[in-house]
mmCIF file of C-alpha atoms in Angstrom:
data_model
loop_
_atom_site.group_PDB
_atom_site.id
_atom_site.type_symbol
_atom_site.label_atom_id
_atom_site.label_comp_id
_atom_site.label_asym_id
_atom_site.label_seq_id
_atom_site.Cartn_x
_atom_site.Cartn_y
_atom_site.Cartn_z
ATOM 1 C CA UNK A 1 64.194 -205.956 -17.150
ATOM 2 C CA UNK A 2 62.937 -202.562 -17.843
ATOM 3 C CA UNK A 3 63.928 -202.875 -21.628
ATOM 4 C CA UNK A 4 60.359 -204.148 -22.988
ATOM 5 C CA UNK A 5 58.861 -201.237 -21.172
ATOM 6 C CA UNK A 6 61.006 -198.747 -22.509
ATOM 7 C CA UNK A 7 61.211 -199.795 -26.492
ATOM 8 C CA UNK A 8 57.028 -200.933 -26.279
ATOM 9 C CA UNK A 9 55.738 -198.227 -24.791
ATOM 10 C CA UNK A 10 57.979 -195.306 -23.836
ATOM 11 C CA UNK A 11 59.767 -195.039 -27.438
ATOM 12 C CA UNK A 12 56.388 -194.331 -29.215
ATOM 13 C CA UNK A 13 55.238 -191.794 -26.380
ATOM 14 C CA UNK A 14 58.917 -190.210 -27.175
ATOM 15 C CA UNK A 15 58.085 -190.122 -30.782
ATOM 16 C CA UNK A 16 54.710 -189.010 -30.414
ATOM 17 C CA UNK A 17 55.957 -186.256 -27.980
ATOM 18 C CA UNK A 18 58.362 -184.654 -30.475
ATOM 19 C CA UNK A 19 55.534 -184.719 -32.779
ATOM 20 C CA UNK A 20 53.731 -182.501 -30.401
ATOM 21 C CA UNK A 21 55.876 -180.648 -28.556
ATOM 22 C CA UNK A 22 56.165 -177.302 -30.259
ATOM 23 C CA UNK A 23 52.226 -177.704 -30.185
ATOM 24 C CA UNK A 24 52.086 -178.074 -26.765
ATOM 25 C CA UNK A 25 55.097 -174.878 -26.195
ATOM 26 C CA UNK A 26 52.308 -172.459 -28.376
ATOM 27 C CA UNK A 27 49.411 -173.617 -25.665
ATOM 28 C CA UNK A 28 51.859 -173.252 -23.134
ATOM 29 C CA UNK A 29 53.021 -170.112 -23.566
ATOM 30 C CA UNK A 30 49.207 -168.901 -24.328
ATOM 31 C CA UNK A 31 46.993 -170.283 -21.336
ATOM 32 C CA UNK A 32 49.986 -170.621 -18.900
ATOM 33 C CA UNK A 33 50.808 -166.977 -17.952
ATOM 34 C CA UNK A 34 52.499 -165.271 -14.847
ATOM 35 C CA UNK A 35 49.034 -163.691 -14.476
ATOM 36 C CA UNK A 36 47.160 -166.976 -14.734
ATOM 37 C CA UNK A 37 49.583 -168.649 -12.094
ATOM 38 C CA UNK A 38 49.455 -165.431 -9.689
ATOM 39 C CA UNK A 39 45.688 -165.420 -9.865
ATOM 40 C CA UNK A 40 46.055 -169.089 -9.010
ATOM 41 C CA UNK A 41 47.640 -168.537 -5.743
ATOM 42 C CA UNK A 42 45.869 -165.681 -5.085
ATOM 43 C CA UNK A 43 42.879 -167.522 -5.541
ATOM 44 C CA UNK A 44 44.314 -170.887 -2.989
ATOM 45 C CA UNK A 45 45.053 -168.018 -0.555
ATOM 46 C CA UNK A 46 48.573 -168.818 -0.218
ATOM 47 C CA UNK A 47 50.283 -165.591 -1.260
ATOM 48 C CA UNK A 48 49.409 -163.405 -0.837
ATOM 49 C CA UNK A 49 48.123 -165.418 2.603
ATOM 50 C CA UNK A 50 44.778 -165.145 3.414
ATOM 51 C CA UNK A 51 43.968 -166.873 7.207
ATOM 52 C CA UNK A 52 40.780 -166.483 6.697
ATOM 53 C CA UNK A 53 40.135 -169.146 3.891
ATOM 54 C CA UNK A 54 41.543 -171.476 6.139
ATOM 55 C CA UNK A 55 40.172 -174.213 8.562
ATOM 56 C CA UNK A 56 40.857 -175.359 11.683
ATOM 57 C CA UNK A 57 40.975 -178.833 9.850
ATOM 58 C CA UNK A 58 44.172 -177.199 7.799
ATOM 59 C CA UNK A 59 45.662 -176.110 11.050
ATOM 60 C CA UNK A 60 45.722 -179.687 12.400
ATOM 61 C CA UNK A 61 49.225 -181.321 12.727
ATOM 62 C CA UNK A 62 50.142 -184.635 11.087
ATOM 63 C CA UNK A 63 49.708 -188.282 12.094
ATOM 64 C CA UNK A 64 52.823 -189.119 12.289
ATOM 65 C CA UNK A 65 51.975 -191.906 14.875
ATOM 66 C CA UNK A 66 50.148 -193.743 11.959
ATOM 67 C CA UNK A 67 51.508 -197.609 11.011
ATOM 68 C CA UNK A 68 48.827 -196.842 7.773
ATOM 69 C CA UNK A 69 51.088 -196.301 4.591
ATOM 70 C CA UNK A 70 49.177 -193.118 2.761
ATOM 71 C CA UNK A 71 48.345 -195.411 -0.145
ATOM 72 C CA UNK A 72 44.927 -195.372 -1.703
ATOM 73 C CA UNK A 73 42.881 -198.747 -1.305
ATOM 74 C CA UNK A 74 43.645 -200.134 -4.944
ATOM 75 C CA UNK A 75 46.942 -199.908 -4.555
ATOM 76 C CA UNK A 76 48.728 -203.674 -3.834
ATOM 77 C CA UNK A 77 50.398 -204.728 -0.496
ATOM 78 C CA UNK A 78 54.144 -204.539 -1.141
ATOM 79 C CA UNK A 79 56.303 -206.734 1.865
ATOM 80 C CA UNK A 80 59.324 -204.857 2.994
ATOM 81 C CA UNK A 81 62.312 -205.352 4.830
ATOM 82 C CA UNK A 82 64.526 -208.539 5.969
ATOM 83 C CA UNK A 83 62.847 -211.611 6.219
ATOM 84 C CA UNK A 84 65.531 -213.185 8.242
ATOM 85 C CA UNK A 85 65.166 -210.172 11.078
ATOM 86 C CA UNK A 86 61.336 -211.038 11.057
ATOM 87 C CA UNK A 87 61.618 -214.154 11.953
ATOM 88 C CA UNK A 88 64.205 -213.344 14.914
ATOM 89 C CA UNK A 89 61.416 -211.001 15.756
ATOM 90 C CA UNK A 90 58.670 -213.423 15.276
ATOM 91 C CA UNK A 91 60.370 -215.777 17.655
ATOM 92 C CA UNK A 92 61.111 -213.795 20.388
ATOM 93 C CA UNK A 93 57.941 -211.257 20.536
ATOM 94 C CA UNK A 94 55.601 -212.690 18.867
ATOM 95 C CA UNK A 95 52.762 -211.852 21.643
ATOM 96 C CA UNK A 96 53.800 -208.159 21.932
ATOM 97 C CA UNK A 97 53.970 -207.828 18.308
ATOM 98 C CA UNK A 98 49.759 -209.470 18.035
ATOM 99 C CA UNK A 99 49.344 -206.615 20.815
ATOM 100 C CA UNK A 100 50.953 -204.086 18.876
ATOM 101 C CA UNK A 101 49.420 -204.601 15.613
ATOM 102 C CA UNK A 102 45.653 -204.658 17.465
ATOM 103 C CA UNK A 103 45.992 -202.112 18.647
ATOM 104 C CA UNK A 104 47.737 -200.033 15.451
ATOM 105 C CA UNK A 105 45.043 -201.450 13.644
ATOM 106 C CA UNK A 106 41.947 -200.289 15.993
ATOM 107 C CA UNK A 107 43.782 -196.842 16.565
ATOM 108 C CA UNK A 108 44.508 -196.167 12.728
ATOM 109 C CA UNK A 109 40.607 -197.374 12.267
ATOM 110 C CA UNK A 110 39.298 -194.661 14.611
ATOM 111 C CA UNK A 111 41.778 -192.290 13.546
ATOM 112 C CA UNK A 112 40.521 -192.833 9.890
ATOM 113 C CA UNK A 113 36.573 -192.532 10.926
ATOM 114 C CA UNK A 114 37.239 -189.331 12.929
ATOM 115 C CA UNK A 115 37.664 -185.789 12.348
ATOM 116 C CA UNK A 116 41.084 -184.622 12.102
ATOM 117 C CA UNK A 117 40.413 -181.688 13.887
ATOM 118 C CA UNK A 118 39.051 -184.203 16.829
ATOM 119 C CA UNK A 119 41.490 -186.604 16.709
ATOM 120 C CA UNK A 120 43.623 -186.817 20.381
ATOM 121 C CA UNK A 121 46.963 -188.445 21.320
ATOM 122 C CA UNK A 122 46.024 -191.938 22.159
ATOM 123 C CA UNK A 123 48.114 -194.120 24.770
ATOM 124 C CA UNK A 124 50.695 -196.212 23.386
ATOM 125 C CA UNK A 125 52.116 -199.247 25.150
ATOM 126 C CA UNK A 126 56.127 -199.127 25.427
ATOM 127 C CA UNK A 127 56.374 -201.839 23.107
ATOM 128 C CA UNK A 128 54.990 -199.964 20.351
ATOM 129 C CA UNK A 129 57.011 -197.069 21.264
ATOM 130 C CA UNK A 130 60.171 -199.250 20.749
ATOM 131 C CA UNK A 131 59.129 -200.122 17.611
ATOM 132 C CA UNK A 132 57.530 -196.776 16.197
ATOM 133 C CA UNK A 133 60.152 -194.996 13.999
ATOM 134 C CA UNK A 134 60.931 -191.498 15.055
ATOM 135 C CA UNK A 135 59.617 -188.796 13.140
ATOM 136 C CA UNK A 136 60.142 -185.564 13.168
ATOM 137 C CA UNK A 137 57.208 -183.345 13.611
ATOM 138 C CA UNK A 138 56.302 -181.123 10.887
ATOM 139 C CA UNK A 139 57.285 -177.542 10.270
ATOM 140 C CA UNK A 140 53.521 -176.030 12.304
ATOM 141 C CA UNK A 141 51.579 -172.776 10.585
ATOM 142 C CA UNK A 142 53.095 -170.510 13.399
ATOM 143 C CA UNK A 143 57.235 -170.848 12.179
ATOM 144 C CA UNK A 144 55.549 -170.657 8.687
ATOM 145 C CA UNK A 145 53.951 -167.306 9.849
ATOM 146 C CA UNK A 146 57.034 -165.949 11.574
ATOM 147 C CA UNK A 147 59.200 -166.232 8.585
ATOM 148 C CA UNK A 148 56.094 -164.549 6.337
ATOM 149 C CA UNK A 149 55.943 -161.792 9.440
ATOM 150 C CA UNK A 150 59.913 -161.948 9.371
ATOM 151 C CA UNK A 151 60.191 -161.742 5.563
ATOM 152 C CA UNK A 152 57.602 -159.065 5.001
ATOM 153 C CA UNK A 153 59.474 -156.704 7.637
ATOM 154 C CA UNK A 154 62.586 -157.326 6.020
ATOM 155 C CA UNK A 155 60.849 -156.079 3.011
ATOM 156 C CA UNK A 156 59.423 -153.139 4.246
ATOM 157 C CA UNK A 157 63.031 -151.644 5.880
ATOM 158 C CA UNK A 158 64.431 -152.623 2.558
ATOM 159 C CA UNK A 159 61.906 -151.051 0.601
ATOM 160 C CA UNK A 160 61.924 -147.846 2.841
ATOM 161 C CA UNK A 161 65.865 -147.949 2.226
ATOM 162 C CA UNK A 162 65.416 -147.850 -0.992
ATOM 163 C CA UNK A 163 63.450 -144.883 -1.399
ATOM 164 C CA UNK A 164 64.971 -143.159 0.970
ATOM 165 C CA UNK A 165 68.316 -143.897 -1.519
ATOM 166 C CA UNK A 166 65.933 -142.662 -4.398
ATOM 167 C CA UNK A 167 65.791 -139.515 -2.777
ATOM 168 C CA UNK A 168 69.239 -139.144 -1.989
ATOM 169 C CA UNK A 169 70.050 -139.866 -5.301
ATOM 170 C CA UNK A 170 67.452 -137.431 -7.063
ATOM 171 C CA UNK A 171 68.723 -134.824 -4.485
ATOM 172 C CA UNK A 172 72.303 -135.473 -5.611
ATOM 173 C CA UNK A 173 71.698 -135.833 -9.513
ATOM 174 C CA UNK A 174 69.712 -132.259 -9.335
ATOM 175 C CA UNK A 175 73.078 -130.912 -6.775
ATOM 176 C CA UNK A 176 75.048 -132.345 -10.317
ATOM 177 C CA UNK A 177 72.787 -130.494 -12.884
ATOM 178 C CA UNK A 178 73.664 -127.141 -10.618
ATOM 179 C CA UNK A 179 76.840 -127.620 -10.766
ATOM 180 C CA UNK A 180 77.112 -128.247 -14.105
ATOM 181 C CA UNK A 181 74.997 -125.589 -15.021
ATOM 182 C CA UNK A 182 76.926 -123.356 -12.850
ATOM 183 C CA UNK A 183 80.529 -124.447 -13.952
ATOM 184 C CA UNK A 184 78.711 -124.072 -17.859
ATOM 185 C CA UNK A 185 77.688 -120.009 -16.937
ATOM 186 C CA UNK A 186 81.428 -119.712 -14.990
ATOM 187 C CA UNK A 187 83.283 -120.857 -18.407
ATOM 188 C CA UNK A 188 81.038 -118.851 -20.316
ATOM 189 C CA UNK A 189 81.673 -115.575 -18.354
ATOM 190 C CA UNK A 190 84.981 -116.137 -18.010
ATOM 191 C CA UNK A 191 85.241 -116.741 -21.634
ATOM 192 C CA UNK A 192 83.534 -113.137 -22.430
ATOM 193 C CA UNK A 193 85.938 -112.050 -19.916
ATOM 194 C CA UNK A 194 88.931 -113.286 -21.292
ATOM 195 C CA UNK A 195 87.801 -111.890 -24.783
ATOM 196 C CA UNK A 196 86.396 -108.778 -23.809
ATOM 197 C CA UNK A 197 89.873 -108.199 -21.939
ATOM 198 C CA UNK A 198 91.568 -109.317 -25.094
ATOM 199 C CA UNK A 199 89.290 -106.551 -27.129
ATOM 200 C CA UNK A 200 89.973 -103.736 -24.951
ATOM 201 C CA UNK A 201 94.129 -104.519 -25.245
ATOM 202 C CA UNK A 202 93.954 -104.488 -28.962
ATOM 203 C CA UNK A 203 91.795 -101.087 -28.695
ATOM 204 C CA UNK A 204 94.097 -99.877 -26.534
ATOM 205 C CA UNK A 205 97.059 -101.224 -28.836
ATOM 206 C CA UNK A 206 95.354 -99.515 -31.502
ATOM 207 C CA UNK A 207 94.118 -96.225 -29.972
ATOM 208 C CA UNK A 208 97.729 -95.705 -28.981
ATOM 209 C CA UNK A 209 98.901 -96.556 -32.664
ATOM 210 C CA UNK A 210 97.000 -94.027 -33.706
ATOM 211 C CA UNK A 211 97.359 -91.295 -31.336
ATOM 212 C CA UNK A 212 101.389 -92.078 -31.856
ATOM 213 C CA UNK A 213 100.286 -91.451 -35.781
ATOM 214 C CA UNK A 214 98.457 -88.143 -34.674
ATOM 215 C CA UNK A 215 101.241 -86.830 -32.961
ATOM 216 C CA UNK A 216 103.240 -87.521 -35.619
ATOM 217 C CA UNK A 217 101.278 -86.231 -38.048
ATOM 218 C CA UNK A 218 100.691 -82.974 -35.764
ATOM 219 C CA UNK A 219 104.586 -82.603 -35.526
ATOM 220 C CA UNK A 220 104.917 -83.048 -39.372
ATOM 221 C CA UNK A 221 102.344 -80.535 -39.747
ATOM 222 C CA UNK A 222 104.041 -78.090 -37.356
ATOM 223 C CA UNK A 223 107.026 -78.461 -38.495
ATOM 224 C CA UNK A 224 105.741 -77.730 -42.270
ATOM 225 C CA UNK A 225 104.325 -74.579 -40.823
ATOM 226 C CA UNK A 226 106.926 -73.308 -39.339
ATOM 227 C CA UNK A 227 109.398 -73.936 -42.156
ATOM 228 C CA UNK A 228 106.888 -72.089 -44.824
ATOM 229 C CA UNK A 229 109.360 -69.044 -44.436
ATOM 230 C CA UNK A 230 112.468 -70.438 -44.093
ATOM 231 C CA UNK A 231 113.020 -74.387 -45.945
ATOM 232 C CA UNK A 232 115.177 -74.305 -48.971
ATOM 233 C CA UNK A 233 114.633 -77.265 -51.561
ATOM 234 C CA UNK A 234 118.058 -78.402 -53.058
ATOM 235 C CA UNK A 235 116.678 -81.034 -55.618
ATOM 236 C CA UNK A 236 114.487 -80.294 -58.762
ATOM 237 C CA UNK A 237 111.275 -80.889 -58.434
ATOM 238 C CA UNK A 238 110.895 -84.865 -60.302
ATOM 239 C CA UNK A 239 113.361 -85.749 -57.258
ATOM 240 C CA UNK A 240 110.426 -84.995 -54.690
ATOM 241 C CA UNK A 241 108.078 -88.314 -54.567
ATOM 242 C CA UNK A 242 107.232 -88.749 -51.051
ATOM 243 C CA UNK A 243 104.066 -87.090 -50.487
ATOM 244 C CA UNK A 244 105.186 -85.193 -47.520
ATOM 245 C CA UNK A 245 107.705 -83.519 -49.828
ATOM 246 C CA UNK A 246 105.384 -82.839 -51.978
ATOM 247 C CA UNK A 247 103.135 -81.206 -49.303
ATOM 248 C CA UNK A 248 106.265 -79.112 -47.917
ATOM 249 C CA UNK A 249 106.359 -77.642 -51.473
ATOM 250 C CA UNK A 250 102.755 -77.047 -51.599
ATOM 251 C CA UNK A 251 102.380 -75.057 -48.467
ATOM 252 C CA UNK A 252 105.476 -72.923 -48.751
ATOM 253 C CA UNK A 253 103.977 -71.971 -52.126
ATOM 254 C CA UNK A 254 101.011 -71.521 -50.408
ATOM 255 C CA UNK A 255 99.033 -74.124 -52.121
ATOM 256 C CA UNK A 256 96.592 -76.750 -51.052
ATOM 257 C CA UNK A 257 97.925 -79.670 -49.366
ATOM 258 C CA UNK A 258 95.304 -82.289 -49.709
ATOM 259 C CA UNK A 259 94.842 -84.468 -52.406
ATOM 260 C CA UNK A 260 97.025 -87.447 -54.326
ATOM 261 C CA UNK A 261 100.656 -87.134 -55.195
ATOM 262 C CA UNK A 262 100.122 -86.959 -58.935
ATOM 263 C CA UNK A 263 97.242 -83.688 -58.224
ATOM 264 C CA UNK A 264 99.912 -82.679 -55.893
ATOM 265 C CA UNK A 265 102.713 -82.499 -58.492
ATOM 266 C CA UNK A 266 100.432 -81.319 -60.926
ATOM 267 C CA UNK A 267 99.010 -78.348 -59.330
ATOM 268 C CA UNK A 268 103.059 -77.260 -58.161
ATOM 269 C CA UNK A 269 104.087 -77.938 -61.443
ATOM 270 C CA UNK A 270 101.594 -75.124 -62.821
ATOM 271 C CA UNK A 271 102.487 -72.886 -60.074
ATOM 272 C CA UNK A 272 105.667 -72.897 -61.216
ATOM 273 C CA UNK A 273 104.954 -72.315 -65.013
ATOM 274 C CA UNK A 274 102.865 -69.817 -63.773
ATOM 275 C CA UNK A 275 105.147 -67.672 -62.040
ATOM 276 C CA UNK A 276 108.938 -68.206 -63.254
ATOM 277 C CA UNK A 277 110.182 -65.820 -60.920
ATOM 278 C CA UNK A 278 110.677 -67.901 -58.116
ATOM 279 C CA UNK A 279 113.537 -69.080 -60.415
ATOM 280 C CA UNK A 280 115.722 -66.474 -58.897
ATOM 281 C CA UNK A 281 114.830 -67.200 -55.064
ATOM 282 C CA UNK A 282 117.071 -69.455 -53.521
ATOM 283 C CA UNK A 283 114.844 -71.672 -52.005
ATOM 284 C CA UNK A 284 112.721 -72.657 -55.041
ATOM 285 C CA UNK A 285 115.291 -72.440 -57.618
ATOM 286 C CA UNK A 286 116.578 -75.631 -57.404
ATOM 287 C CA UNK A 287 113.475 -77.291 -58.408
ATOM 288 C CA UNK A 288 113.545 -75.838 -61.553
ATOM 289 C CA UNK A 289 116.578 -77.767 -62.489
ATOM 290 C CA UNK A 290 119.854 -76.418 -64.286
ATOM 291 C CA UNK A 291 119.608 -72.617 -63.914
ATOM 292 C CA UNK A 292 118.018 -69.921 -62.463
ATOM 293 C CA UNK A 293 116.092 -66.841 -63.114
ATOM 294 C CA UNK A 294 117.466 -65.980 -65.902
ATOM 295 C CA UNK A 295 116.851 -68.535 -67.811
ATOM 296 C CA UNK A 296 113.531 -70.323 -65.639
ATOM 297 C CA UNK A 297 111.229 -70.198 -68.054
ATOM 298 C CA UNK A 298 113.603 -72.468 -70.933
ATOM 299 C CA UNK A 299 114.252 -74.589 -68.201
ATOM 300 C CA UNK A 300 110.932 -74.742 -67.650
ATOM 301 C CA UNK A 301 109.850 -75.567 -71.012
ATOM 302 C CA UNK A 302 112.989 -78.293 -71.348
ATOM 303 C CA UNK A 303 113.373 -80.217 -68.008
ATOM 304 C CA UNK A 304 110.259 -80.574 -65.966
ATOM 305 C CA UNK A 305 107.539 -79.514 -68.376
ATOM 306 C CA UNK A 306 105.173 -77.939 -66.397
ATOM 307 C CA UNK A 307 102.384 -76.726 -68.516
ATOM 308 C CA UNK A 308 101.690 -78.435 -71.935
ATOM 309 C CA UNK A 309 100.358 -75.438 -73.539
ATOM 310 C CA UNK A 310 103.447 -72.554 -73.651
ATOM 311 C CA UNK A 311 103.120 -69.078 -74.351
ATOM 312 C CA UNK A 312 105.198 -67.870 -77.573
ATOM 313 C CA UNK A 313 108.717 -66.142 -76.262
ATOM 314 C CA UNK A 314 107.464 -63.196 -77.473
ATOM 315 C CA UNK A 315 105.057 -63.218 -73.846
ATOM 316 C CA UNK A 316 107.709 -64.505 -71.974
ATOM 317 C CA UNK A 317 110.001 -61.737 -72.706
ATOM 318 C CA UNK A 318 107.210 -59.407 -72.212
ATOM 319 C CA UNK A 319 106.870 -61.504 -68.915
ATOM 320 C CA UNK A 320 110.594 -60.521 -68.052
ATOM 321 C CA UNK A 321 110.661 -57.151 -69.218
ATOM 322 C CA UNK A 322 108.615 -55.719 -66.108
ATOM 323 C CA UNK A 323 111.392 -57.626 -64.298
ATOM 324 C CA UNK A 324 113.596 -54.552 -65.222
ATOM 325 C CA UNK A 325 111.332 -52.161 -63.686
ATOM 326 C CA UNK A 326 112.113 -50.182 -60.300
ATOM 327 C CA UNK A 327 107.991 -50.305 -59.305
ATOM 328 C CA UNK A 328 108.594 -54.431 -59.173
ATOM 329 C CA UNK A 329 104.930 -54.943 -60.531
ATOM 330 C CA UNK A 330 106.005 -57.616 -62.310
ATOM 331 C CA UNK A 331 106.222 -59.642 -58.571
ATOM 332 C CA UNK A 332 102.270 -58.153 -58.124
ATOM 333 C CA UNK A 333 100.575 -61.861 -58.209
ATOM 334 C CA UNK A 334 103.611 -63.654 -56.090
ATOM 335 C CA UNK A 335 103.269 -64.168 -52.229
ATOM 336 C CA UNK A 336 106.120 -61.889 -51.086
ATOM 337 C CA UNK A 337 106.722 -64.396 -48.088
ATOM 338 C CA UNK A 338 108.484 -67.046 -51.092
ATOM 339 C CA UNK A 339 110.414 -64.162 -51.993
#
């Protein structure tokens, strides 16, 4: 039945519809706005609620004890219900029901013709309140305002709850920034601790190194001094190579001790060309080599070469003729403590 209504007119208002519809979306989502709909009820008063834009004509309670259906005039009379029950109740009431529908008639005439606001509860016989359907009355502007006052104090404690967990939580996020600021300056000082600790242990490690150097350098030094007069050297001199050696040497020759091994070497070695005579003492003489006095200054010239420039043997015999002499002048340049 509802086929020819569907294909003739709804299919081409479907068609005509997609046509338009992403049209209609754009001035949608342009003119109809959150802002445009609050200002709407803002405007109608109904939230945020306004009393005051209201009547008492708003106030007033439905007419629920009206037979009019709320249709408008042009609308047609549609007959409801089971004709079969009718006529059962056309039989067997028929005057009560002429009563009943005079007087529905001339109550829903006034009611129409008066004020809302004006209108009272009218007297109904029992036979119309048999046959009035029971209605529940309608939800009245007092509930309504409870469950606003209800809703809007439920509000408030929740809102005041929820600042007051704001603040709890700022209070706790700045206690957390402390901390960790304060655990942050703890690791850093205990890191400088731990370091500067680990400092002072290798400058004690080390100040101990060398003081254990020092002494043993002190000792060493003692020891050369006090063995100026007495150490004997049993190997000829190219033997020596350790600098401490060649220190020993120096100082019981009574020669410098600083300097490099090879100045070291060198300066002994022209000591020693210098003054063949300590040849014939026991404690230099084996660092000439081979022989002794007699023959130092060949040995000299042969096996450790100590000067590159000799004298002829003609100067070296004059050297060791003085030898012979009972004024020993030729031992005038010689520190008699080597002797």
């Amino acid at each position: 039945m509802l086929q020819p209504l569907d294909v003739g007119v709804f299919g081409p208002f479907q068609k005509a519809w997609v046509k338009h519809f992403k049209e209609y979306m754009k001035i949608r989502e342009k003119y109809i706005t959150p802002r445009t709909i609050q200002a709407a009820f803002a405007q109608a008063a109904i939230w945020p609620i306004d009393h005051t834009k209201f009547t008492l004509k708003d106030y007033t309670p439905s007419q629920h004890f009206s037979t009019r259906p709320p249709f408008p005039a042009s609308f047609p009379t549609v007959q409801h219900g089971n004709s079969h029950q009718m006529d059962k109740q056309e039989q067997g009431s028929s005057l009560g029901t002429d009563v009943g529908n005079a007087t529905s008639s001339s109550i829903s005439e006034q009611s129409c013709d008066q004020d809302p606001s004006e209108i009272s509860q009218p007297t109904i016989s029992r036979t119309l309140r048999s046959h009035r359907p029971v209605i529940t009355s309608p939800i009245t502007l007092t509930s309504i305002s409870s469950s606003v006052s209800r809703l809007e104090t439920a509000y408030k404690t929740v809102s005041k709850e929820l600042i007051t967990t704001q603040g709890e939580l700022k209070e706790t996020k700045e206690k957390l920034d402390e901390s960790i600021l304060h655990c942050s300056l703890s690791r850093a000082r205990a890191e400088w601790q731990h370091k500067h600790q680990e400092d002072m242990a290798k400058k004690q490690v080390e100040a101990l190194k060398n003081q254990k150097k020092n002494d043993a350098l002190h000792a060493r030094e003692e020891a050369r001094r006090l063995g100026i007069n007495s150490k004997k050297f049993d190997l000829p001199l190219r033997h020596y190579t350790r600098k401490e050696d060649l220190k020993d040497i120096a100082a019981c020759m009574g020669l410098e001790t600083t300097g490099k091994d090879v100045e070291l070497t060198s300066q002994i070695k022209a000591y020693m060309g210098s003054n063949p005579v300590l040849g014939g003492n026991t404690r230099f003489s084996s660092l000439y080599g081979k022989r002794g006095m007699a023959k130092g200054a060949r040995d000299d010239a042969e096996d450790i070469e100590l000067v590159e420039d000799e004298e002829p043997e003609e100067e070296e015999m004059e050297e060791e003729e003085p030898e012979e002499s009972d004024d020993g002048s030729s031992l005038q340049n010689i520190d008699p403590a080597l002797l």
